[in-house]
C-alpha positions as a Markdown table, in Angstrom:
| # | Residue | x | y | z |
|---|---|---|---|---|
| 1 | Unk | -15.0 | 8.0 | 9.3 |
| 2 | Unk | -13.6 | 9.2 | 6.1 |
| 3 | Unk | -13.6 | 12.9 | 6.5 |
| 4 | Unk | -10.4 | 14.3 | 5.0 |
| 5 | Unk | -10.9 | 18.1 | 5.3 |
| 6 | Unk | -12.9 | 20.6 | 7.3 |
| 7 | Unk | -14.1 | 23.7 | 5.5 |
| 8 | Unk | -16.5 | 26.5 | 6.2 |
| 9 | Unk | -16.7 | 26.1 | 9.9 |
| 10 | Unk | -18.9 | 28.6 | 11.8 |
| 11 | Unk | -16.9 | 31.6 | 12.9 |
| 12 | Unk | -18.2 | 31.4 | 16.5 |
| 13 | Unk | -17.4 | 27.7 | 17.0 |
| 14 | Unk | -16.1 | 27.1 | 20.5 |
| 15 | Unk | -15.4 | 23.3 | 20.4 |
| 16 | Unk | -14.3 | 21.1 | 17.5 |
| 17 | Unk | -14.3 | 17.3 | 17.7 |
| 18 | Unk | -12.9 | 15.6 | 14.6 |
| 19 | Unk | -11.8 | 12.3 | 16.0 |
| 20 | Unk | -10.9 | 9.1 | 14.1 |
| 21 | Unk | -10.9 | 10.5 | 10.6 |
| 22 | Unk | -8.5 | 10.8 | 7.6 |
| 23 | Unk | -7.7 | 14.4 | 8.2 |
| 24 | Unk | -4.2 | 15.4 | 7.2 |
| 25 | Unk | -4.2 | 19.1 | 8.0 |
| 26 | Unk | -6.4 | 21.6 | 9.8 |
| 27 | Unk | -6.2 | 25.0 | 8.2 |
| 28 | Unk | -8.4 | 28.1 | 8.6 |
| 29 | Unk | -9.9 | 27.2 | 11.9 |
| 30 | Unk | -12.0 | 29.9 | 13.5 |
| 31 | Unk | -10.1 | 31.8 | 16.2 |
| 32 | Unk | -13.0 | 31.3 | 18.5 |
| 33 | Unk | -12.2 | 27.6 | 19.1 |
| 34 | Unk | -11.2 | 27.0 | 22.7 |
| 35 | Unk | -11.2 | 23.2 | 22.6 |
| 36 | Unk | -9.8 | 21.1 | 19.7 |
| 37 | Unk | -9.9 | 17.3 | 19.7 |
| 38 | Unk | -8.3 | 16.0 | 16.5 |
| 39 | Unk | -6.9 | 12.8 | 17.7 |
| 40 | Unk | -6.6 | 9.6 | 15.7 |
| 41 | Unk | -6.1 | 11.3 | 12.3 |
| 42 | Unk | -3.3 | 11.6 | 9.8 |
| 43 | Unk | -2.1 | 15.1 | 10.8 |
| 44 | Unk | 1.6 | 15.9 | 10.4 |
| 45 | Unk | 1.6 | 19.6 | 11.3 |
| 46 | Unk | -0.6 | 21.9 | 13.3 |
| 47 | Unk | 0.1 | 25.4 | 12.3 |
| 48 | Unk | -1.9 | 28.5 | 12.9 |
| 49 | Unk | -3.9 | 27.2 | 15.8 |
| 50 | Unk | -6.8 | 29.4 | 17.0 |
| 51 | Unk | -5.6 | 32.2 | 19.3 |
| 52 | Unk | -8.3 | 31.4 | 22.0 |
| 53 | Unk | -7.4 | 27.7 | 22.2 |
| 54 | Unk | -7.2 | 26.4 | 25.8 |
| 55 | Unk | -7.2 | 22.6 | 25.2 |
| 56 | Unk | -5.6 | 20.6 | 22.4 |
| 57 | Unk | -5.9 | 16.9 | 22.1 |
| 58 | Unk | -3.9 | 15.8 | 19.0 |
| 59 | Unk | -2.7 | 12.4 | 20.2 |
| 60 | Unk | -2.4 | 9.4 | 17.8 |
| 61 | Unk | -1.4 | 11.4 | 14.7 |
| 62 | Unk | 1.8 | 11.8 | 12.7 |
| 63 | Unk | 2.8 | 15.1 | 14.2 |
| 64 | Unk | 6.6 | 15.9 | 14.2 |
| 65 | Unk | 6.6 | 19.4 | 15.7 |
| 66 | Unk | 4.3 | 21.5 | 17.8 |
| 67 | Unk | 5.8 | 25.0 | 17.8 |
| 68 | Unk | 4.0 | 28.2 | 18.2 |
| 69 | Unk | 1.3 | 27.0 | 20.5 |
| 70 | Unk | -1.4 | 29.6 | 21.2 |
| 71 | Unk | -0.6 | 31.7 | 24.3 |
| 72 | Unk | -3.7 | 30.7 | 26.2 |
| 73 | Unk | -3.4 | 27.0 | 26.0 |
| 74 | Unk | -3.6 | 25.2 | 29.3 |
| 75 | Unk | -3.9 | 21.6 | 28.4 |
| 76 | Unk | -1.9 | 19.7 | 25.7 |
| 77 | Unk | -2.4 | 16.0 | 25.0 |
| 78 | Unk | 0.0 | 15.1 | 22.2 |
| 79 | Unk | 1.1 | 11.6 | 23.0 |
| 80 | Unk | 1.7 | 8.8 | 20.4 |
| 81 | Unk | 3.1 | 11.0 | 17.7 |
| 82 | Unk | 6.5 | 11.6 | 16.2 |
| 83 | Unk | 7.3 | 14.8 | 18.1 |
| 84 | Unk | 11.0 | 15.5 | 18.6 |
| 85 | Unk | 10.9 | 18.5 | 20.8 |
| 86 | Unk | 8.4 | 20.7 | 22.7 |
| 87 | Unk | 9.9 | 24.1 | 22.9 |
| 88 | Unk | 8.2 | 27.4 | 23.6 |
| 89 | Unk | 5.4 | 26.0 | 25.8 |
| 90 | Unk | 3.1 | 28.8 | 26.8 |
| 91 | Unk | 3.7 | 30.3 | 30.2 |
| 92 | Unk | 0.3 | 29.3 | 31.6 |
| 93 | Unk | 0.2 | 25.7 | 30.5 |
| 94 | Unk | -0.9 | 23.3 | 33.3 |
| 95 | Unk | -1.0 | 19.9 | 31.7 |
| 96 | Unk | 1.3 | 18.3 | 29.1 |
| 97 | Unk | 1.0 | 14.6 | 28.2 |
| 98 | Unk | 3.6 | 13.9 | 25.6 |
| 99 | Unk | 4.4 | 10.2 | 26.2 |
| 100 | Unk | 5.4 | 7.9 | 23.3 |
| 101 | Unk | 7.1 | 10.5 | 21.1 |
| 102 | Unk | 10.7 | 11.1 | 20.2 |
| 103 | Unk | 11.5 | 14.0 | 22.6 |
| 104 | Unk | 15.0 | 14.1 | 23.9 |
| 105 | Unk | 14.9 | 17.3 | 26.0 |
| 106 | Unk | 12.8 | 20.1 | 27.4 |
| 107 | Unk | 14.5 | 23.5 | 27.0 |
| 108 | Unk | 11.8 | 25.2 | 29.1 |
| 109 | Unk | 9.0 | 24.0 | 31.4 |
| 110 | Unk | 6.8 | 26.8 | 32.8 |
| 111 | Unk | 6.1 | 27.1 | 36.5 |
| 112 | Unk | 2.4 | 26.8 | 35.9 |
| 113 | Unk | 2.9 | 23.1 | 34.9 |
| 114 | Unk | 1.2 | 20.7 | 37.4 |
| 115 | Unk | 1.2 | 17.5 | 35.3 |
| 116 | Unk | 3.8 | 16.3 | 32.9 |
| 117 | Unk | 3.7 | 12.8 | 31.4 |
| 118 | Unk | 6.7 | 12.1 | 29.2 |
| 119 | Unk | 7.3 | 8.4 | 29.6 |
| 120 | Unk | 8.6 | 6.5 | 26.5 |
| 121 | Unk | 10.6 | 9.3 | 25.1 |
| 122 | Unk | 14.4 | 9.1 | 24.6 |
| 123 | Unk | 14.9 | 11.9 | 27.2 |
| 124 | Unk | 18.3 | 12.7 | 28.4 |
| 125 | Unk | 17.8 | 12.6 | 32.1 |
| 126 | Unk | 20.1 | 15.5 | 33.1 |
| 127 | Unk | 18.6 | 17.9 | 30.6 |
| 128 | Unk | 15.2 | 17.7 | 32.4 |
| 129 | Unk | 16.7 | 19.2 | 35.5 |
| 130 | Unk | 18.9 | 21.8 | 34.0 |
| 131 | Unk | 16.4 | 24.6 | 34.4 |
| 132 | Unk | 15.1 | 26.6 | 37.3 |
| 133 | Unk | 11.7 | 25.0 | 37.6 |
| 134 | Unk | 10.7 | 23.9 | 41.1 |
| 135 | Unk | 9.9 | 20.3 | 40.5 |
| 136 | Unk | 7.5 | 20.4 | 43.5 |
| 137 | Unk | 5.1 | 22.4 | 41.2 |
| 138 | Unk | 4.7 | 19.3 | 39.1 |
| 139 | Unk | 2.3 | 17.2 | 41.1 |
| 140 | Unk | 2.1 | 14.3 | 38.7 |
| 141 | Unk | 5.5 | 13.8 | 37.1 |
| 142 | Unk | 6.4 | 10.9 | 35.0 |
| 143 | Unk | 9.7 | 10.5 | 33.2 |
| 144 | Unk | 11.6 | 7.8 | 31.4 |
| 145 | Unk | 15.4 | 7.5 | 31.3 |
| 146 | Unk | 17.2 | 7.1 | 28.0 |
| 147 | Unk | 18.1 | 3.6 | 26.8 |
| 148 | Unk | 21.2 | 3.4 | 29.1 |
| 149 | Unk | 18.9 | 3.5 | 32.2 |
| 150 | Unk | 15.9 | 1.4 | 33.0 |
| 151 | Unk | 14.2 | 3.2 | 35.9 |
| 152 | Unk | 11.1 | 5.2 | 35.5 |
| 153 | Unk | 9.0 | 7.0 | 38.0 |
């Protein structure tokens, strides 16, 4: 598709699917959106996301940062981007799939997290474990060592 912008969306919209387009930014989204699927576009930044957002699928874009995620987000799929860090994850997030980015460390992982996929990031192994998260809470955990190591689990 060749859609480049989305304007005048209905104010009560709950789900927005704008997959495989030429969108470079998403501005003025209705706050009512709970599910946003904007993968496979040309998006560089996602600012001012809807307050009610619970699920965000923004994989396969050109995103470099994802700061200030909405407080109610539970699922984040942001793999295959250029993200360098994921700080300030919301306290109730359950799923984070951020593989194939440029993330070197996590400063905070909430205890609500049950799935974290972060393979193919230049993670510094020791920094993943330098917080008080009980790793048993993460049922599906996937990491990749930095270039000096070859193991992954």
